[in-house]
PDB file of C-alpha atoms in Angstrom:
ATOM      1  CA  UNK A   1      80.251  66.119 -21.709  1.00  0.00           C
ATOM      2  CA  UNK A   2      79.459  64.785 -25.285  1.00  0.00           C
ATOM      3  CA  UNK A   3      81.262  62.247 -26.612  1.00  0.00           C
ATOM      4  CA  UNK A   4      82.064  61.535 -30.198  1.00  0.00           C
ATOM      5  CA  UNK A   5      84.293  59.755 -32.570  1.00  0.00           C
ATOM      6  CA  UNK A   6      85.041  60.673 -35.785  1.00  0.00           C
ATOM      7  CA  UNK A   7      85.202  57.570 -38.914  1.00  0.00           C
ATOM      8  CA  UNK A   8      87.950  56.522 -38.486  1.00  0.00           C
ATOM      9  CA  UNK A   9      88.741  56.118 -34.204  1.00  0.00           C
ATOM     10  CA  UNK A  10      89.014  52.707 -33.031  1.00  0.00           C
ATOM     11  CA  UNK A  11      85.672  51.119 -31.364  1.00  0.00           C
ATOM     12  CA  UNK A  12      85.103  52.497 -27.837  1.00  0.00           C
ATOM     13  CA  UNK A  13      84.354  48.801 -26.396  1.00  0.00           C
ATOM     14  CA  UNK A  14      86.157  48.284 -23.407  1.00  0.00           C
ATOM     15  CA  UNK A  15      86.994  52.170 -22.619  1.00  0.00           C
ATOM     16  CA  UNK A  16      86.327  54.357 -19.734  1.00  0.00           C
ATOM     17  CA  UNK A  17      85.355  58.201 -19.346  1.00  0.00           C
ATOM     18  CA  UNK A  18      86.705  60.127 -16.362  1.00  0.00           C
ATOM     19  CA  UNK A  19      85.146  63.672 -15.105  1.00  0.00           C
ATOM     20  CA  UNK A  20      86.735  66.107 -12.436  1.00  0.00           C
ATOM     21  CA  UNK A  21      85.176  68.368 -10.631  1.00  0.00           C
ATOM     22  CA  UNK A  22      85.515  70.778  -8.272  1.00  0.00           C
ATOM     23  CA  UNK A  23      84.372  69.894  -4.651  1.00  0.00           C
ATOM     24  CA  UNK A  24      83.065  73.249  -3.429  1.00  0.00           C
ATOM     25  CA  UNK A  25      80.428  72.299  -6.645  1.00  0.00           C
ATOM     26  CA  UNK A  26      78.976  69.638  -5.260  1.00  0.00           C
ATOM     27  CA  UNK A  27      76.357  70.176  -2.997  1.00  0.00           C
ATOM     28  CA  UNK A  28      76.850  70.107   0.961  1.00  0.00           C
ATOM     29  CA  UNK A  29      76.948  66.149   1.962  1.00  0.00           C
ATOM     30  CA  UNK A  30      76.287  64.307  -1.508  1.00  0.00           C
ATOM     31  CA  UNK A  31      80.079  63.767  -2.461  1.00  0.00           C
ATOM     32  CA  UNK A  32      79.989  60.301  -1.855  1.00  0.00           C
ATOM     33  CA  UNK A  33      76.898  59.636  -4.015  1.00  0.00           C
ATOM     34  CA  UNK A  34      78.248  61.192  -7.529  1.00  0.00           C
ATOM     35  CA  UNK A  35      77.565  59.200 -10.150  1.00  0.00           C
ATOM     36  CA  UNK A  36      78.098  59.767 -14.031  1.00  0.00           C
ATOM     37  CA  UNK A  37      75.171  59.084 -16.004  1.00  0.00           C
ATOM     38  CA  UNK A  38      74.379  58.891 -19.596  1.00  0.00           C
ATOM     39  CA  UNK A  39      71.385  59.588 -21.938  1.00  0.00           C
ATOM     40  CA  UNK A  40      70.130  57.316 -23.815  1.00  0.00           C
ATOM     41  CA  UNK A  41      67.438  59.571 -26.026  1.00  0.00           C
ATOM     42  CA  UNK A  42      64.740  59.125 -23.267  1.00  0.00           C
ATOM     43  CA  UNK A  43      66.464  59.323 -19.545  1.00  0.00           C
ATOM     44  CA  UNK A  44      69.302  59.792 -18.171  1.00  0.00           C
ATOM     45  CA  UNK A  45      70.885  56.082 -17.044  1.00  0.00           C
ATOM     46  CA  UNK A  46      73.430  55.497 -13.966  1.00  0.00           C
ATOM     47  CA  UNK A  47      76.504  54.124 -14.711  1.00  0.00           C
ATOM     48  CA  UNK A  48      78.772  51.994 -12.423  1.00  0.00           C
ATOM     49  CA  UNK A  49      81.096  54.866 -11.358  1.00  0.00           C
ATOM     50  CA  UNK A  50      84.271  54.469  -9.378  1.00  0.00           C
ATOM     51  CA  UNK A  51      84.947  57.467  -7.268  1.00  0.00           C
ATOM     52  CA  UNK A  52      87.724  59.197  -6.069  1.00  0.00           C
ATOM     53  CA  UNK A  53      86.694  61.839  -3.545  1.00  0.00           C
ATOM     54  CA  UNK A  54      90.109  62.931  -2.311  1.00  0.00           C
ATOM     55  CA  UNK A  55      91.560  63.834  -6.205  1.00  0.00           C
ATOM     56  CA  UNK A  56      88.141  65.002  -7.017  1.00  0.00           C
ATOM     57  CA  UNK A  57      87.411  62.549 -10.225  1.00  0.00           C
ATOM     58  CA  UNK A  58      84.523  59.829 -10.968  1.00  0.00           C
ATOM     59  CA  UNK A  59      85.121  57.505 -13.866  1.00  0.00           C
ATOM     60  CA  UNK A  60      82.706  54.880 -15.706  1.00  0.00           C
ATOM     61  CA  UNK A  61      82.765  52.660 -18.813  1.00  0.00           C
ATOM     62  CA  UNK A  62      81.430  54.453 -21.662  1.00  0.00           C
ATOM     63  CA  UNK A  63      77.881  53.742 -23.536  1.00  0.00           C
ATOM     64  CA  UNK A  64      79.501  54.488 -26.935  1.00  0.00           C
ATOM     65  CA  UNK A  65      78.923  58.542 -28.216  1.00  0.00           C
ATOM     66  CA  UNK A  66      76.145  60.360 -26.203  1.00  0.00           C
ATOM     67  CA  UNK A  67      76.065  62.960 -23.440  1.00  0.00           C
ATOM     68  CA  UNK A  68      77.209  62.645 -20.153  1.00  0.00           C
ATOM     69  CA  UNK A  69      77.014  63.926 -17.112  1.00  0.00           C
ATOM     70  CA  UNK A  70      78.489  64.226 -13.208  1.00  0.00           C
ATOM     71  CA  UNK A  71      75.027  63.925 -11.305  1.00  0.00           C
ATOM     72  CA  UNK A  72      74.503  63.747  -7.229  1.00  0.00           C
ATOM     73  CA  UNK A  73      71.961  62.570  -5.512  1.00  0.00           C
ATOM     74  CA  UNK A  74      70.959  60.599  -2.257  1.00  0.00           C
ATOM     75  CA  UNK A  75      70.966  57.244  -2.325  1.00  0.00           C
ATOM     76  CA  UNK A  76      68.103  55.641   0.276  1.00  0.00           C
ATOM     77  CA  UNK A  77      68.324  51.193   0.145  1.00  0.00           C
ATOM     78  CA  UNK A  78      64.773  49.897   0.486  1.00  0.00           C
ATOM     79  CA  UNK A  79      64.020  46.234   1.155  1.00  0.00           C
ATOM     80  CA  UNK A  80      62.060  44.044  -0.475  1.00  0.00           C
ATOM     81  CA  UNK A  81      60.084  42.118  -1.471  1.00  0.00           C
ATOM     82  CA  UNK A  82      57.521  43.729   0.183  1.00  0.00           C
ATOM     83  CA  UNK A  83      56.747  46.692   2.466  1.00  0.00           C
ATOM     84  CA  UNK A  84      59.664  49.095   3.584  1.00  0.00           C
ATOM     85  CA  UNK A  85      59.411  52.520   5.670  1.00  0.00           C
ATOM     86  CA  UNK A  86      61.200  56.011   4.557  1.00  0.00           C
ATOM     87  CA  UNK A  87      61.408  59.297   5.153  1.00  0.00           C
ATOM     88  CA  UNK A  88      61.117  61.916   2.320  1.00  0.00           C
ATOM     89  CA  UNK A  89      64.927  63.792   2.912  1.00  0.00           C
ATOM     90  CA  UNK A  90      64.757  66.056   0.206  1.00  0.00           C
ATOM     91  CA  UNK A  91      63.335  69.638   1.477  1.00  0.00           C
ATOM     92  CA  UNK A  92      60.530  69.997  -1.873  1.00  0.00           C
ATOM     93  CA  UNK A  93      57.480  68.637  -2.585  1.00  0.00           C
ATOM     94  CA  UNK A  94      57.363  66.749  -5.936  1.00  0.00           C
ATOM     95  CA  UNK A  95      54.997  64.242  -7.584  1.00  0.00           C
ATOM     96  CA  UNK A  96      55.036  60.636  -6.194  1.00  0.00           C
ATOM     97  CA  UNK A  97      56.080  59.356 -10.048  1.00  0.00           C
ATOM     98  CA  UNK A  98      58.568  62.180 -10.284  1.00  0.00           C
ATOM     99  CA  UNK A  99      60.358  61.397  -6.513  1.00  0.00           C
ATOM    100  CA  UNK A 100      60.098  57.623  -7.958  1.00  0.00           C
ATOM    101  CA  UNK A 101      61.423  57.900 -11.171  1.00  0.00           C
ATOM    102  CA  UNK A 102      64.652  56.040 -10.403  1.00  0.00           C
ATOM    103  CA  UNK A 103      62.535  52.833  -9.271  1.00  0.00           C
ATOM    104  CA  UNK A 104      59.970  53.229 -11.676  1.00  0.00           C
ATOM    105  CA  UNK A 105      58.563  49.405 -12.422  1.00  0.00           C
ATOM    106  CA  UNK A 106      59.719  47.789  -9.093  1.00  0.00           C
ATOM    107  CA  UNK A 107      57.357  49.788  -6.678  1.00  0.00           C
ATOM    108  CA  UNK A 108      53.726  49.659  -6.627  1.00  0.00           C
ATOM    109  CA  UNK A 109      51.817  50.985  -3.717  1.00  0.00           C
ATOM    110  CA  UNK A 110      52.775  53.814  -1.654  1.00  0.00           C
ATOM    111  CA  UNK A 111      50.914  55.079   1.781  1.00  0.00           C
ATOM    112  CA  UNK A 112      50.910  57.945   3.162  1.00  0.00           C
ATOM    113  CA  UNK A 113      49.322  58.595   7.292  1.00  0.00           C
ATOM    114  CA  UNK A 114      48.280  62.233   7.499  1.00  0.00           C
ATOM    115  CA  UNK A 115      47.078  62.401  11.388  1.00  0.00           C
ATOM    116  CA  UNK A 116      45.448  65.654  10.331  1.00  0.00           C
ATOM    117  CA  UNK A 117      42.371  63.839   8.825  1.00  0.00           C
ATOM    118  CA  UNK A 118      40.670  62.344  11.329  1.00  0.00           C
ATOM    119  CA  UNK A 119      38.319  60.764   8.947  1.00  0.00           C
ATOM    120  CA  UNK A 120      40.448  58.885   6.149  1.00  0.00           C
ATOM    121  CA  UNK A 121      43.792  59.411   7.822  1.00  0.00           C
ATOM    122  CA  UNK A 122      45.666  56.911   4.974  1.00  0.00           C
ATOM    123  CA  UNK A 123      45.887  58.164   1.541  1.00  0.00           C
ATOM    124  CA  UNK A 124      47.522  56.023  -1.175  1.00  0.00           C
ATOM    125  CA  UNK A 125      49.355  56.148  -4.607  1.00  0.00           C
ATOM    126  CA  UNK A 126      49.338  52.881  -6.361  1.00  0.00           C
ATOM    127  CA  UNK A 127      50.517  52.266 -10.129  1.00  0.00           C
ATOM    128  CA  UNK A 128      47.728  49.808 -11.087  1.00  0.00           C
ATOM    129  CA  UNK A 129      44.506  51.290 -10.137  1.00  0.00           C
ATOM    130  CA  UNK A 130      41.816  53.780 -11.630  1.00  0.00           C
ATOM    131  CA  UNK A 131      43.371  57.463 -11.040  1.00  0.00           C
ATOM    132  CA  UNK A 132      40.097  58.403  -9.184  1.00  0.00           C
ATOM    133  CA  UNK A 133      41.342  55.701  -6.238  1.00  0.00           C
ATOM    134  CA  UNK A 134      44.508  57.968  -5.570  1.00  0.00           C
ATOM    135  CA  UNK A 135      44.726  60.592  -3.417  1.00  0.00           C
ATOM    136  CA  UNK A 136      48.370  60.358  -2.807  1.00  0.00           C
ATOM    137  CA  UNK A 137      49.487  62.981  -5.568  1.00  0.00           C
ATOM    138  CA  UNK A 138      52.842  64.083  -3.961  1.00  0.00           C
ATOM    139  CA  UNK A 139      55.635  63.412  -1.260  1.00  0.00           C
ATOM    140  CA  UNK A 140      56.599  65.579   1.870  1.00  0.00           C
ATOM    141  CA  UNK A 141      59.649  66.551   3.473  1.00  0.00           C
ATOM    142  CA  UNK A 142      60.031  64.842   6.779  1.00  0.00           C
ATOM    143  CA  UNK A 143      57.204  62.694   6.168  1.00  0.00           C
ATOM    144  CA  UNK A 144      57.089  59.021   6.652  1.00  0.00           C
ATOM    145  CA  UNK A 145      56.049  56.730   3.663  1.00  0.00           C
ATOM    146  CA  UNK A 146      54.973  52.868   3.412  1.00  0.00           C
ATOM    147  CA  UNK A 147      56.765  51.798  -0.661  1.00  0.00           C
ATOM    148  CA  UNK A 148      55.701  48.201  -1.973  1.00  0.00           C
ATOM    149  CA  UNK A 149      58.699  46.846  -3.607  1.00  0.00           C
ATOM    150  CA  UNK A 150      59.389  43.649  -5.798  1.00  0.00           C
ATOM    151  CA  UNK A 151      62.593  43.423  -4.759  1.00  0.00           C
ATOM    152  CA  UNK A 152      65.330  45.300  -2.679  1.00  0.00           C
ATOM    153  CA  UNK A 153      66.721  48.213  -4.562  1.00  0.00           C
ATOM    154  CA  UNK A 154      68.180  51.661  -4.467  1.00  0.00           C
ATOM    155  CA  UNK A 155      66.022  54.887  -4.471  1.00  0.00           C
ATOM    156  CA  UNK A 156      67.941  57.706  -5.933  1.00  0.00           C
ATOM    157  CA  UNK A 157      66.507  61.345  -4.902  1.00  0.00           C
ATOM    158  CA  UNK A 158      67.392  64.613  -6.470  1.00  0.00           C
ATOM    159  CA  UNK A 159      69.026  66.447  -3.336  1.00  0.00           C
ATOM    160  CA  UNK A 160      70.404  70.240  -3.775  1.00  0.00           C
ATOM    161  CA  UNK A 161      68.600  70.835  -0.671  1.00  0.00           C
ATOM    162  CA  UNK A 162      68.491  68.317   2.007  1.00  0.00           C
ATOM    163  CA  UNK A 163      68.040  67.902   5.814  1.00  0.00           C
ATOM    164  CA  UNK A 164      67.536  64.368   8.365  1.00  0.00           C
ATOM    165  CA  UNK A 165      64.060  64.879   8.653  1.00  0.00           C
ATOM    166  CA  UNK A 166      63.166  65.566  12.504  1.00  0.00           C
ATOM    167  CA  UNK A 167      59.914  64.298  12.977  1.00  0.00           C
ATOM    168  CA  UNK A 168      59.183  60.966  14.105  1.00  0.00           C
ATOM    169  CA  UNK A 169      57.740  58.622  11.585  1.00  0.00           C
ATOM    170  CA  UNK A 170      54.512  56.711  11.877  1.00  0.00           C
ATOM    171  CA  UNK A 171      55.447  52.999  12.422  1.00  0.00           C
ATOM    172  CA  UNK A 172      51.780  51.565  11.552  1.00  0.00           C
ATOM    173  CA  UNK A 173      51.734  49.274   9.651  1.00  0.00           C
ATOM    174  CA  UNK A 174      49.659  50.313   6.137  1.00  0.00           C
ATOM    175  CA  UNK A 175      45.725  49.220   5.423  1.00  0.00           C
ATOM    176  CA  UNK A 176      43.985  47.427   3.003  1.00  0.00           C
ATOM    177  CA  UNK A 177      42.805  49.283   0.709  1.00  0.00           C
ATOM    178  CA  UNK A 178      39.643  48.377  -1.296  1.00  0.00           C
ATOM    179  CA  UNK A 179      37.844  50.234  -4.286  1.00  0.00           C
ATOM    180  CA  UNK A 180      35.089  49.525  -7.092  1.00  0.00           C
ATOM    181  CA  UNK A 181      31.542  50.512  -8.474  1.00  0.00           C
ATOM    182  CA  UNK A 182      28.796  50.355  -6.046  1.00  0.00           C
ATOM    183  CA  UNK A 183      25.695  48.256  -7.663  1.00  0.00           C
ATOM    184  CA  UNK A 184      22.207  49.012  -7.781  1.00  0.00           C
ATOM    185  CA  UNK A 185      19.453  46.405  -6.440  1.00  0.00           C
ATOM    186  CA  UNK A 186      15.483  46.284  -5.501  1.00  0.00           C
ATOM    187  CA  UNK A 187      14.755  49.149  -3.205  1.00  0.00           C
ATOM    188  CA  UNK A 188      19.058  50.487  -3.509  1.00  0.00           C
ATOM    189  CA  UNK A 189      19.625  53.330  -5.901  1.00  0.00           C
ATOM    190  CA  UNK A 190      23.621  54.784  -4.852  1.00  0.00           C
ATOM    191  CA  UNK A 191      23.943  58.098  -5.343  1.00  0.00           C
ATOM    192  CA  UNK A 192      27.298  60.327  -5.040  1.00  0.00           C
ATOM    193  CA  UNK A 193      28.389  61.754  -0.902  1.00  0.00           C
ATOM    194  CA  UNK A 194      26.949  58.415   0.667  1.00  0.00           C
ATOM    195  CA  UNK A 195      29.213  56.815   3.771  1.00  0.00           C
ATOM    196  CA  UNK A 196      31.115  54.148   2.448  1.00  0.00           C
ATOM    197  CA  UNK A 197      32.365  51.888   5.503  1.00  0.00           C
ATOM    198  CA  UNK A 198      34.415  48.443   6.441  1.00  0.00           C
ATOM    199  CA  UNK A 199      33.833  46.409   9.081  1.00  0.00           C
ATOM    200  CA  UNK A 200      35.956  43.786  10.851  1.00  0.00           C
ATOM    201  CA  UNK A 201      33.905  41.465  13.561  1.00  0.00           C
ATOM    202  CA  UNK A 202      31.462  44.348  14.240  1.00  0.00           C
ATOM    203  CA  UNK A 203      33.952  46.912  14.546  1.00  0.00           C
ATOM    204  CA  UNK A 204      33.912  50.120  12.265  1.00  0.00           C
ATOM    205  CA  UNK A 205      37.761  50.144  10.417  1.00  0.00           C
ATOM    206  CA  UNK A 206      37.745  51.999   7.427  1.00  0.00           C
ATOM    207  CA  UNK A 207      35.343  54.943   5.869  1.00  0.00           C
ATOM    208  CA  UNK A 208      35.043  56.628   2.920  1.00  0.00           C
ATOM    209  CA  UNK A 209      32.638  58.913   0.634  1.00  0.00           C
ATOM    210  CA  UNK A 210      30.968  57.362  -2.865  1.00  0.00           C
ATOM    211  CA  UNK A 211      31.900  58.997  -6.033  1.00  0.00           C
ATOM    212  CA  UNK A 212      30.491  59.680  -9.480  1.00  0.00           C
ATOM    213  CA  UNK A 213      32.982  58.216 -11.900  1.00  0.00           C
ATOM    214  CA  UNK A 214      31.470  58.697 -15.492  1.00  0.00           C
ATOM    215  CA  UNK A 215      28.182  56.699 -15.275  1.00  0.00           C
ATOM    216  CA  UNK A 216      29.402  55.139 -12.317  1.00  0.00           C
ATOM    217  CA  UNK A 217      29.024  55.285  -8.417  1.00  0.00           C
ATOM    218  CA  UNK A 218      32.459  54.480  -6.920  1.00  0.00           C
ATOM    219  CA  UNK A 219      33.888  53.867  -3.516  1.00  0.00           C
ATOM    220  CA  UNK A 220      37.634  53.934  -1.881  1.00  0.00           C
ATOM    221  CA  UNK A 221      38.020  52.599   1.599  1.00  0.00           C
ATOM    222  CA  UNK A 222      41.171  51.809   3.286  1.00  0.00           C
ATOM    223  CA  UNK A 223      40.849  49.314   6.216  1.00  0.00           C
ATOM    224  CA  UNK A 224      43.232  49.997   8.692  1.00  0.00           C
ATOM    225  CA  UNK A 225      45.501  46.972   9.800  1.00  0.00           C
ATOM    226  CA  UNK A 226      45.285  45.721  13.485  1.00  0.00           C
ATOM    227  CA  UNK A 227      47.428  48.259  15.938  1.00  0.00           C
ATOM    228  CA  UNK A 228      47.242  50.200  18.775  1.00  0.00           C
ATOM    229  CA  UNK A 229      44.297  52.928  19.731  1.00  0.00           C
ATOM    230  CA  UNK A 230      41.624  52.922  17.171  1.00  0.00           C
ATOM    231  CA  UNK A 231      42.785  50.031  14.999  1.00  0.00           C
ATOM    232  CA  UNK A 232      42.882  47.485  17.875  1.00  0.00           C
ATOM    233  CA  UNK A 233      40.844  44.703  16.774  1.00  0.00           C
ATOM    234  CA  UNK A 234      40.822  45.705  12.908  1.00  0.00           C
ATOM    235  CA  UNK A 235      42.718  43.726   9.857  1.00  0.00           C
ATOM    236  CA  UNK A 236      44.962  41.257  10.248  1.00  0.00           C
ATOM    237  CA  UNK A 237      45.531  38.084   7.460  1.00  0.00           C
ATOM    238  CA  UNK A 238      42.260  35.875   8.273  1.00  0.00           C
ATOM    239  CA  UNK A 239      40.057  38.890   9.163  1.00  0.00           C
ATOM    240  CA  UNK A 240      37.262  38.894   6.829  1.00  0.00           C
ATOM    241  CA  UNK A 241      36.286  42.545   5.907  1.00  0.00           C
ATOM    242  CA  UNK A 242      32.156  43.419   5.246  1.00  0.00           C
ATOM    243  CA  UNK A 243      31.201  46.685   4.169  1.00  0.00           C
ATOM    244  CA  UNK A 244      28.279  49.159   4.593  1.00  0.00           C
ATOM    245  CA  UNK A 245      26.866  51.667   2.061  1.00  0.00           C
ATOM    246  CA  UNK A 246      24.468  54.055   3.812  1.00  0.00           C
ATOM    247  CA  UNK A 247      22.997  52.087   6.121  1.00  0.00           C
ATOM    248  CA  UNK A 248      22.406  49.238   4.022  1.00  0.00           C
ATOM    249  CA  UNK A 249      24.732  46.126   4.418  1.00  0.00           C
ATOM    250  CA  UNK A 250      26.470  45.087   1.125  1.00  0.00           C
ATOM    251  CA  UNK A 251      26.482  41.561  -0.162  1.00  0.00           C
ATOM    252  CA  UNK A 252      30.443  41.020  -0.230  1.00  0.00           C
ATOM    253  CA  UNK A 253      32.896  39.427   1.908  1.00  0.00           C
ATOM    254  CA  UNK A 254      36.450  39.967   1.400  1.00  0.00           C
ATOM    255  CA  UNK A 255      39.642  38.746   3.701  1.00  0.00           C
ATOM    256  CA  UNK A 256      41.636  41.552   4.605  1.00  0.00           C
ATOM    257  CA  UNK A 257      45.066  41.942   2.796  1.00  0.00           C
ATOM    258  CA  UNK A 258      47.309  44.360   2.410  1.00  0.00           C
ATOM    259  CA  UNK A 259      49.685  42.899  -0.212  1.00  0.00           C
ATOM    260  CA  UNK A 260      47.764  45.375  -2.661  1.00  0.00           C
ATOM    261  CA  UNK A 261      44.667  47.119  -3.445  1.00  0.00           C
ATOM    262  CA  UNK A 262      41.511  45.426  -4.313  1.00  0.00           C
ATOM    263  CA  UNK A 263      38.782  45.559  -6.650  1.00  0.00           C
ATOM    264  CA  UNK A 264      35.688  44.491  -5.176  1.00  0.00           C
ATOM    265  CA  UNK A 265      31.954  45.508  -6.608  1.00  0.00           C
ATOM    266  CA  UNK A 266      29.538  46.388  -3.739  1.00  0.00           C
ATOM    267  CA  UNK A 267      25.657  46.006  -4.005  1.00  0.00           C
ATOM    268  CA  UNK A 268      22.785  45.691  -1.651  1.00  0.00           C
ATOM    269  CA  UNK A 269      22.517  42.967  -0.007  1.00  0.00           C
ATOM    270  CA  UNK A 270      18.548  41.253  -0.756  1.00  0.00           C
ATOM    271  CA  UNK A 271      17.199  37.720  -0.488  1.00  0.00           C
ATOM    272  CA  UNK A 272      15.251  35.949  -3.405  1.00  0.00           C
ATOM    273  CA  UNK A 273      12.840  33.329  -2.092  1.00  0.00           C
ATOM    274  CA  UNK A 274      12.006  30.325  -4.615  1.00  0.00           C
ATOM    275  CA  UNK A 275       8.579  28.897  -4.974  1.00  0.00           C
ATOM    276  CA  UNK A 276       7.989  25.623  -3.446  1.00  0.00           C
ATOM    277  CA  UNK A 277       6.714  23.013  -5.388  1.00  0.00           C
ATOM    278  CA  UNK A 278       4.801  19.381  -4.193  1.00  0.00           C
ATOM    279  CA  UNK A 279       4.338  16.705  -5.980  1.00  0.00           C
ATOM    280  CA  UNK A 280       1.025  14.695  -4.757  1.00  0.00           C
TER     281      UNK A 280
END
């Protein structure tokens, strides 16, 4: 609906709108989540609605004249701040910003664990990194997914056709992820399709590829956290994390932590040796 007022109506302060609709419209199990919305010239903005599912009307204080709208949805509460675990309901398969939209600004890293890649099982979206770290690019149906929050808030899908998801979801908890150039040094030249790896008190806990990024050689590794098969023994806060490029041990040192990604430089690892000097 589009609501206007001509010169000389009163000022629409304090006044509601109210929509019916017809419940064989609304789509199978989302009555309880209408909502009106309005646009505000760049999105479309919930409203607090009061609902009334047995006469079939939703009401909300108006924004002023504008356009709006009786929207469903599902409605999925995720904790914060922190990490929370969800399933993806909604059976389609859209981008992680477009699935996120409604909590755009108060989520920043997202994991996903695909078992079907034995060699970099976790593969991450996060909102603050280089687009050539992410290789998260869209969400599942069914599929289990590790969110970053600043605070506890309401994630509001776009249903039309939804299902429980039936597939049990992978309680792991998510890696550290870490990511940067890799550095040249005396007899060390990186070159693209080297083995990037982690290492947590001798024990092999993350892998990856290097990349060419521009001028750049680049590396993505996600260090899995401490857990059960494989992972036993890997991060946990006060692990210290070393890495490996080729063969050839890297000169960093980094704590393992999960609270976001990091940027960390890797290059060889050499020794300089100072001249000694006596004084007779």
């Amino acid at each position: 609906y589009r609501l206007t007022a001509s010169a000389t109506a009163p000022d629409l302060s304090g006044s509601s709108i109210s929509i019916y609709y017809a419940g064989r419209d609304v789509p199978p199990g989302e009555e309880n989540w209408l909502r009106i919305y309005y646009w505000n010239g760049t999105l479309w903005r919930q409203l607090p609605t009061t609902l009334d599912v047995y006469h079939n009307f939703a009401s909300a204080p108006t924004q002023g004249p504008g356009l709006y709208a009786l929207l469903s949805s599902l409605e999925i509460p995720l904790y914060g701040p922190g990490w929370d675990l969800f399933a993806y309901p909604v059976q389609a398969t859209p981008l992680v910003t477009q699935a996120l939209a409604s909590i755009d600004g108060y989520y920043s890293t997202v994991y996903w664990y695909n078992g079907s890649d034995l060699a970099d099982p976790w593969k991450v979206y996060d909102v603050n990194v280089p687009t050539w770290v992410n290789d998260l690019s869209a969400l599942k149906f069914g599929e289990a997914y590790w969110i970053s929050l600043t605070h506890s808030i309401t994630l509001s899908l776009n249903g039309g056709s939804t299902s429980s998801p039936n597939r049990s979801m992978n309680v792991q908890s998510p890696p550290a992820t870490f990511y940067g150039s890799v550095l040249a040094g005396p007899g060390f030249t990186p070159t693209p399709g080297m083995s990037a790896t982690a290492w947590i008190d001798g024990k092999l806990c993350g892998q990856g590829t290097t990349l060419q990024n521009g001028d750049e050689v680049v590396y993505s590794i996600n260090v899995l956290a401490d857990g059960p098969g494989g992972a036993n023994g890997c991060g946990a806060p006060g692990r210290n994390v070393t890495f490996k490029i080729g063969s050839q041990f890297i000169n960093a040192v980094h704590e393992w932590d999960n609270n976001r990604l990091w940027e960390l430089a890797l290059g060889a690892q050499y020794r300089v040796y100072l001249p000694l000097v006596r004084k007779n």
